[in-house]
Coordinates of C-alpha atoms and ligand atoms in Angstrom, one line a residue:
M1 CA 92.8 62.5 104.4
K2 CA 90.2 59.7 104.1
V3 CA 89.4 59.0 100.5
C4 CA 86.4 56.9 99.3
V5 CA 86.9 55.3 95.8
V6 CA 83.7 54.2 94.1
G7 CA 83.8 51.2 91.9
S8 CA 85.0 47.6 91.9
G9 CA 87.4 47.0 89.0
G10 CA 91.1 46.9 88.2
R11 CA 91.1 50.7 87.8
E12 CA 89.6 51.2 91.3
H13 CA 92.2 48.7 92.7
A14 CA 95.0 50.8 91.2
L15 CA 93.4 54.1 92.4
A16 CA 93.1 52.7 95.9
A17 CA 96.7 51.4 95.9
V18 CA 98.2 54.6 94.7
L19 CA 96.0 56.9 96.9
G20 CA 96.9 54.5 99.8
R21 CA 100.6 55.7 99.6
H22 CA 99.6 58.9 101.3
H23 CA 96.0 58.5 102.5
E24 CA 93.5 56.3 104.2
V25 CA 91.3 54.6 101.6
V26 CA 87.9 52.8 101.5
V27 CA 86.5 51.3 98.3
T28 CA 82.8 50.9 97.7
P29 CA 81.5 48.4 96.7
G30 CA 85.0 47.1 95.9
S31 CA 85.5 43.4 95.7
P32 CA 87.0 40.5 97.7
G33 CA 90.3 41.2 95.8
I34 CA 90.5 44.9 96.8
P35 CA 91.8 45.7 100.3
G36 CA 89.6 48.3 102.1
S37 CA 86.4 47.3 100.3
V38 CA 83.2 48.1 102.2
G39 CA 79.6 47.2 101.4
T40 CA 78.3 50.6 102.6
P41 CA 76.9 52.8 99.7
P42 CA 78.9 56.0 99.0
E43 CA 76.1 58.3 100.3
Q44 CA 76.5 56.8 103.8
I45 CA 80.3 57.0 103.9
D46 CA 82.1 59.8 105.7
A47 CA 85.2 60.7 103.7
D48 CA 87.1 63.9 102.9
L49 CA 87.2 63.1 99.2
F50 CA 85.2 60.9 96.9
V51 CA 86.7 59.6 93.7
I52 CA 84.2 58.0 91.3
G53 CA 85.8 55.3 89.0
P54 CA 83.3 54.0 86.4
E55 CA 81.3 56.0 83.9
A56 CA 77.8 54.6 84.7
P57 CA 77.5 56.2 88.2
L58 CA 78.8 59.5 86.8
V59 CA 76.3 59.5 83.9
D60 CA 73.7 58.6 86.5
G61 CA 74.5 61.8 88.6
L62 CA 76.3 60.2 91.6
A63 CA 78.7 63.2 91.7
D64 CA 75.8 65.6 91.8
R65 CA 74.1 63.8 94.6
L66 CA 77.3 63.7 96.7
R67 CA 78.1 67.3 96.0
A68 CA 74.5 68.3 97.0
A69 CA 75.2 66.6 100.3
G70 CA 78.3 68.8 100.8
R71 CA 80.9 66.3 99.8
L72 CA 84.2 67.0 98.0
V73 CA 84.0 64.9 94.8
F74 CA 86.4 64.1 92.0
G75 CA 84.3 63.2 88.9
P76 CA 82.0 65.3 86.7
G77 CA 78.3 65.8 87.2
A78 CA 75.7 64.2 84.9
D79 CA 75.9 67.2 82.6
G80 CA 79.7 66.7 81.9
A81 CA 79.5 62.9 82.0
R82 CA 77.2 63.2 78.9
L83 CA 80.5 63.5 76.9
E84 CA 80.8 59.7 77.4
G85 CA 77.1 58.9 77.8
S86 CA 76.3 60.2 74.3
K87 CA 78.8 60.0 71.5
A88 CA 76.5 62.1 69.3
W89 CA 76.6 65.0 71.9
M90 CA 80.3 64.5 72.4
K91 CA 80.8 65.0 68.6
E92 CA 78.6 68.2 68.8
V93 CA 80.8 69.6 71.5
L94 CA 84.0 68.7 69.7
V95 CA 82.8 70.3 66.5
E96 CA 81.7 73.4 68.4
A97 CA 85.1 73.6 70.2
G98 CA 87.0 73.2 66.9
V99 CA 88.7 70.0 68.1
P100 CA 90.2 67.8 65.4
T101 CA 88.1 64.6 65.1
A102 CA 86.8 62.1 62.5
A103 CA 84.1 63.4 60.1
H104 CA 80.8 61.9 61.1
G105 CA 77.0 61.7 60.8
T106 CA 74.4 60.9 63.5
F107 CA 71.3 58.8 62.7
T108 CA 68.2 57.4 64.2
D109 CA 66.7 56.0 61.0
L110 CA 67.9 53.2 58.9
D111 CA 67.6 54.5 55.3
P112 CA 69.6 57.8 55.8
A113 CA 72.2 55.9 57.9
L114 CA 72.7 53.4 55.1
A115 CA 72.8 56.1 52.5
F116 CA 75.5 58.0 54.5
L117 CA 77.5 54.8 55.0
A118 CA 77.5 54.2 51.2
T119 CA 79.3 57.5 50.8
M120 CA 82.2 56.5 53.1
A121 CA 85.4 54.7 52.3
P122 CA 86.7 51.7 54.3
P123 CA 87.4 51.2 57.1
F124 CA 83.8 51.8 58.1
V125 CA 83.2 52.9 61.7
V126 CA 79.8 52.5 63.4
K127 CA 79.2 53.4 67.0
T128 CA 76.3 53.3 69.5
D129 CA 75.4 56.7 70.8
G130 CA 75.0 55.4 74.4
L131 CA 77.2 53.4 76.8
A132 CA 78.0 49.8 75.7
A133 CA 80.9 48.9 78.0
G134 CA 83.5 49.6 75.3
K135 CA 81.9 47.1 72.9
G136 CA 79.5 49.3 70.9
V137 CA 82.1 50.2 68.2
V138 CA 82.5 48.3 64.9
V139 CA 85.5 49.1 62.7
T140 CA 85.5 47.0 59.5
D141 CA 86.5 46.9 55.9
S142 CA 83.3 45.1 55.0
L143 CA 80.4 47.3 54.0
D144 CA 78.0 44.4 54.6
E145 CA 79.3 44.0 58.2
A146 CA 79.0 47.8 58.8
R147 CA 75.4 47.8 57.3
A148 CA 74.5 44.9 59.5
A149 CA 75.8 46.7 62.6
V150 CA 73.8 49.8 61.7
G151 CA 70.7 47.6 61.5
D152 CA 71.3 45.7 64.7
Y153 CA 72.1 48.9 66.6
L154 CA 69.1 50.9 65.4
S155 CA 66.6 48.1 65.9
G156 CA 67.7 48.0 69.6
E157 CA 68.6 44.3 69.1
A158 CA 72.3 44.7 69.9
F159 CA 72.5 47.2 72.7
G160 CA 68.9 48.2 73.5
D161 CA 68.3 52.0 73.7
A162 CA 72.1 52.7 73.7
G163 CA 72.1 51.8 70.0
R164 CA 68.9 53.5 68.8
T165 CA 71.0 56.4 67.8
V166 CA 74.2 55.6 65.8
V167 CA 77.3 57.6 64.9
I168 CA 78.9 56.7 61.6
E169 CA 82.5 58.0 61.3
E170 CA 85.3 58.4 58.9
G171 CA 87.9 55.7 59.5
L172 CA 91.2 57.1 60.7
T173 CA 94.6 55.4 60.8
G174 CA 97.6 55.7 63.0
P175 CA 98.9 54.8 66.4
E176 CA 96.4 55.3 69.3
L177 CA 97.1 57.2 72.4
S178 CA 95.3 57.9 75.7
I179 CA 95.9 61.2 77.4
L180 CA 94.2 61.5 80.8
A181 CA 93.8 65.1 81.9
V182 CA 92.9 66.0 85.4
C183 CA 90.5 69.0 85.3
D184 CA 89.3 71.5 88.0
G185 CA 86.6 73.1 85.9
T186 CA 89.0 75.7 84.4
R187 CA 92.5 74.3 84.3
A188 CA 93.7 70.9 83.2
V189 CA 97.0 69.0 83.8
A190 CA 98.0 65.9 81.8
L191 CA 99.0 62.6 83.4
A192 CA 101.7 60.5 81.7
P193 CA 100.5 59.2 78.3
A194 CA 99.5 55.6 77.8
Q195 CA 98.6 53.3 75.0
D196 CA 95.8 50.8 75.3
F197 CA 95.2 47.6 73.3
K198 CA 91.5 47.4 72.5
R199 CA 91.1 44.2 70.5
V200 CA 90.9 40.8 72.2
G201 CA 93.6 39.0 70.1
D202 CA 97.2 39.3 69.3
G203 CA 98.0 41.6 66.3
D204 CA 94.7 43.4 67.0
A205 CA 92.6 40.5 65.8
G206 CA 89.0 39.9 67.0
P207 CA 86.4 42.1 68.6
N208 CA 86.9 45.3 70.6
T209 CA 87.1 44.9 74.4
G210 CA 87.3 47.3 77.3
G211 CA 91.1 47.0 76.9
M212 CA 93.5 44.0 77.1
G213 CA 96.6 45.8 78.2
A214 CA 98.5 49.1 78.2
Y215 CA 101.9 50.7 78.6
S216 CA 103.3 54.0 79.7
P217 CA 105.2 56.1 78.6
V218 CA 104.5 56.0 74.9
P219 CA 107.6 56.7 72.8
V220 CA 105.6 58.2 69.9
A221 CA 104.0 60.7 72.3
G222 CA 106.7 63.0 73.5
D223 CA 106.0 66.2 75.5
D224 CA 105.3 68.1 72.2
V225 CA 102.4 65.7 71.4
V226 CA 101.0 66.0 74.9
E227 CA 101.2 69.8 74.8
M228 CA 99.5 69.8 71.4
V229 CA 96.6 67.6 72.7
M230 CA 96.2 69.8 75.7
R231 CA 96.2 73.0 73.7
D232 CA 94.1 71.8 70.7
A233 CA 91.7 69.3 72.3
V234 CA 91.4 69.3 76.1
E235 CA 91.5 73.0 76.8
P236 CA 89.1 74.0 74.0
T237 CA 86.8 71.2 75.2
L238 CA 86.9 72.4 78.8
A239 CA 86.1 76.0 77.5
A240 CA 83.2 74.7 75.4
L241 CA 81.8 72.9 78.5
R242 CA 82.2 76.0 80.6
A243 CA 80.4 78.0 77.9
R244 CA 77.5 75.6 78.3
G245 CA 77.6 76.2 82.1
I246 CA 79.3 72.9 82.9
D247 CA 81.9 73.0 85.7
Y248 CA 83.9 69.9 84.8
R249 CA 85.9 68.5 87.7
G250 CA 87.3 65.1 87.0
V251 CA 89.3 63.2 84.4
L252 CA 88.9 64.1 80.8
Y253 CA 90.3 61.2 79.0
A254 CA 91.1 61.8 75.3
G255 CA 91.2 58.7 73.2
L256 CA 93.3 59.9 70.2
M257 CA 94.6 58.6 66.9
L258 CA 97.9 60.1 65.8
T259 CA 97.0 60.4 62.1
P260 CA 99.2 61.7 59.3
A261 CA 97.3 65.0 59.6
G262 CA 98.0 65.3 63.4
P263 CA 96.3 64.0 66.5
K264 CA 92.5 63.5 66.3
V265 CA 90.1 62.8 69.1
L266 CA 88.3 59.4 68.7
E267 CA 86.4 59.7 71.9
Y268 CA 86.3 61.3 75.3
N269 CA 85.8 59.3 78.5
V270 CA 84.9 61.1 81.7
R271 CA 86.9 58.9 84.0
F272 CA 90.2 57.2 84.4
G273 CA 91.0 54.6 81.7
D274 CA 90.9 50.9 82.4
P275 CA 93.6 49.5 82.1
E276 CA 95.5 52.7 81.5
T277 CA 95.2 53.6 85.2
Q278 CA 97.1 50.4 86.0
V279 CA 100.2 51.8 84.2
V280 CA 99.9 55.5 84.6
L281 CA 99.2 55.8 88.4
P282 CA 101.9 53.4 89.6
R283 CA 104.5 55.7 87.9
M284 CA 103.2 58.8 89.8
T285 CA 105.8 60.3 92.2
S286 CA 103.6 63.1 93.5
D287 CA 100.6 62.8 95.8
L288 CA 97.6 61.6 93.8
G289 CA 95.1 62.4 96.5
A290 CA 96.3 65.9 96.9
L291 CA 95.9 66.5 93.1
L292 CA 92.4 65.0 93.0
A293 CA 91.3 67.0 96.0
A294 CA 92.6 70.2 94.5
A295 CA 90.8 69.4 91.2
A296 CA 87.6 68.6 93.1
A297 CA 87.9 72.0 95.0
G298 CA 88.4 73.8 91.7
A299 CA 92.0 74.8 92.4
I300 CA 94.8 72.7 90.9
E301 CA 98.1 74.4 91.7
E302 CA 100.8 71.9 90.7
A303 CA 101.2 69.5 87.8
P304 CA 101.8 65.9 88.9
T305 CA 105.1 64.2 88.4
F306 CA 106.0 60.7 87.2
D307 CA 109.1 58.5 87.4
D308 CA 111.5 58.0 84.5
G309 CA 110.7 54.3 84.3
A310 CA 108.0 52.4 82.5
A311 CA 105.0 50.3 83.3
V312 CA 103.2 47.6 81.2
T313 CA 100.0 45.9 82.2
V314 CA 98.6 42.7 80.7
V315 CA 94.9 41.8 81.3
C316 CA 94.1 38.2 82.1
A317 CA 90.5 37.5 80.9
A318 CA 88.0 34.8 81.6
E319 CA 87.0 32.2 79.0
G320 CA 84.7 33.8 76.4
Y321 CA 85.5 37.4 77.0
P322 CA 84.4 39.8 75.4
R323 CA 81.4 37.6 74.8
Q324 CA 79.6 35.4 77.3
V325 CA 82.1 34.6 80.0
R326 CA 82.5 31.7 82.4
S327 CA 82.8 32.6 86.1
G328 CA 83.5 30.9 89.4
D329 CA 86.9 29.3 88.6
A330 CA 89.5 29.4 91.4
I331 CA 92.4 31.8 90.6
E332 CA 95.7 30.1 91.1
G333 CA 99.1 31.8 91.5
L334 CA 98.2 35.2 92.8
D335 CA 100.7 35.2 95.7
E336 CA 103.5 33.8 93.5
A337 CA 102.9 36.6 90.9
R338 CA 102.8 39.3 93.6
A339 CA 106.0 38.1 95.1
L340 CA 108.0 39.0 91.9
E341 CA 110.0 42.1 92.0
G342 CA 108.3 45.1 90.2
V343 CA 105.0 43.2 89.7
S344 CA 101.6 44.3 91.0
V345 CA 98.4 42.4 90.3
F346 CA 95.2 44.5 90.3
C347 CA 91.9 42.6 90.7
A348 CA 89.0 43.4 88.3
G349 CA 86.4 40.7 87.9
V350 CA 87.0 38.6 91.0
G351 CA 84.7 37.2 93.7
A352 CA 85.1 35.0 96.8
G353 CA 84.7 31.3 96.3
A354 CA 83.2 28.9 98.9
D355 CA 86.6 28.3 100.5
G356 CA 87.3 32.0 100.7
R357 CA 89.7 31.9 97.8
L358 CA 89.4 34.3 95.0
V359 CA 87.5 33.1 91.9
T360 CA 86.8 34.6 88.5
A361 CA 83.7 36.8 88.4
G362 CA 83.8 38.9 85.2
G363 CA 85.3 39.3 81.8
R364 CA 88.6 41.0 82.6
V365 CA 89.7 39.2 85.8
L366 CA 93.2 40.6 86.7
A367 CA 95.6 43.2 85.3
V368 CA 99.2 42.3 85.9
T369 CA 101.5 45.4 85.9
G370 CA 105.3 45.2 85.6
Q371 CA 107.4 48.2 86.4
A372 CA 111.1 48.7 85.5
A373 CA 113.5 51.2 83.9
T374 CA 112.5 50.4 80.3
I375 CA 109.3 49.3 78.6
A376 CA 111.0 46.0 77.5
E377 CA 112.0 45.2 81.1
A378 CA 108.6 46.2 82.4
R379 CA 107.0 44.0 79.8
A380 CA 109.1 41.0 80.7
R381 CA 108.1 41.5 84.4
A382 CA 104.4 41.7 83.6
Y383 CA 104.6 38.5 81.5
E384 CA 106.5 36.7 84.3
G385 CA 103.6 37.6 86.6
V386 CA 101.1 36.4 84.0
A387 CA 102.9 33.1 83.7
R388 CA 102.3 32.4 87.4
L389 CA 98.5 32.7 87.1
S390 CA 96.0 30.2 86.0
W391 CA 92.4 29.2 85.8
P392 CA 90.5 27.2 83.2
G393 CA 90.1 29.3 80.0
L394 CA 92.4 32.2 81.1
H395 CA 93.4 34.1 78.1
H396 CA 95.6 37.2 77.5
R397 CA 97.4 38.9 74.7
T398 CA 101.0 38.0 74.2
D399 CA 102.0 41.2 72.3
I400 CA 101.2 44.0 74.7
A401 CA 104.0 46.7 74.3
A402 CA 105.9 44.3 72.0
G403 CA 108.7 46.0 70.0
Q404 CA 108.5 49.3 72.1
Ligands
LIG1 P1 86.0 54.3 70.9 O1 85.2 53.6 72.0 O2 85.2 55.4 70.2 O3 87.3 54.8 71.4 O4 86.3 53.2 69.8 C1 87.0 52.0 70.2 C2 88.1 51.7 69.2 O5 87.6 51.7 67.9 C3 89.2 52.8 69.2 O6 90.1 52.6 70.2 C4 89.8 52.6 67.9 O7 90.7 51.5 67.9 C5 88.6 52.2 67.0 N1 88.0 53.4 66.4 C6 87.1 54.3 66.9 N2 86.8 55.3 66.1 C7 87.6 55.1 65.0 C8 87.8 55.8 63.7 N3 87.1 56.9 63.5 N4 88.7 55.3 62.9 C9 89.4 54.2 63.1 N5 89.2 53.5 64.3 C10 88.4 53.9 65.2
LIG2 N1 90.8 51.4 78.1 C1 89.7 52.1 77.5 C2 88.8 52.7 78.4 O1 89.0 52.8 79.6 O2 87.7 53.1 78.0

């Protein structure tokens, strides 16, 4: 089968690598760091299956346009992608489906928003309704900071129109978990669970990012937890979507918190997680392309299988990330890192320098995945790979999967 992956980040590199075990793969637009990248837009590519990586083209209806042209597409239409495109709508669907989630209020005006905030207890949680590249969430113990975020969001100053509606939530506590379910419109199968590290600094210090590292499997999330999440969250959500006439074929990624009162959904994403994909997919032992094609055709027959080992990925970021980043620095040590046993390096924000070598071109530059029998060994391998890499201002967390 010829598979076309749409996107250009570390997630798409991992998708292409794992799809490439069984299929021919092209990636658009891809990047100088992703083999098989082509400049041709997806609409002009002839492929048996299209897999759309990022949320923005999904929210923008790329899956609908490709399907209208008779293509087999893995990824929801704009109707289903609204789950990620609007947190306010997502909360409405969750409440309707009876899925456990944080109590919340949705606001477009400052005074009622601040009045609601004043009734909440810390930690205060303020989110943009619209897409903000994983950065539109403030979790803080400071009421002043939360009030300031509400003001900056609603005025449009912080995130433009994405912030003109805000969701204010009850603060939850507990370990976080990402469950990625592959859906065919009616049925859903879970991939191996992963845990993501959202904050930029060690010990969860600093601002939220798109994700600084991840590992899989997750010891606190046994089969019982995965089954509970599928039964109490994913399946009712798919049914609620169907009841609204939405035929959801793609990944439904549940971002969960394992609270003392049980798992609660923090958010849904409508695509593979980044960097969760860089640990979940390398562990897959069944044919990813066959699964995604079956889901795209509305007929999943078999659940995927995963190895008994572990994978840990560490994101190497450019100076300044998640704020203003510096780009154009030569990436050193890529070949040395890749030569290590059990180490894969996935390219995210990379470009081609004048001499043809890869240079930094984005916030999250590389994701270094280690695989081994245990999480501790996989972690050691990932960090051995990271130690080979350098560019001015490279930073990464040192505590990904520590103590697991
Ligand atoms: P989201 O993009 O909605 O997943 O939020 C990003 C991150 O903010 C999550 O991974 C959590 O670490 C944190 N977060 C979001 N919602 C809550 C909440 N209701 N309570 C506590 N932390 C939260
Ligand atoms: N790792 C978080 C996300 O993909 O949204």
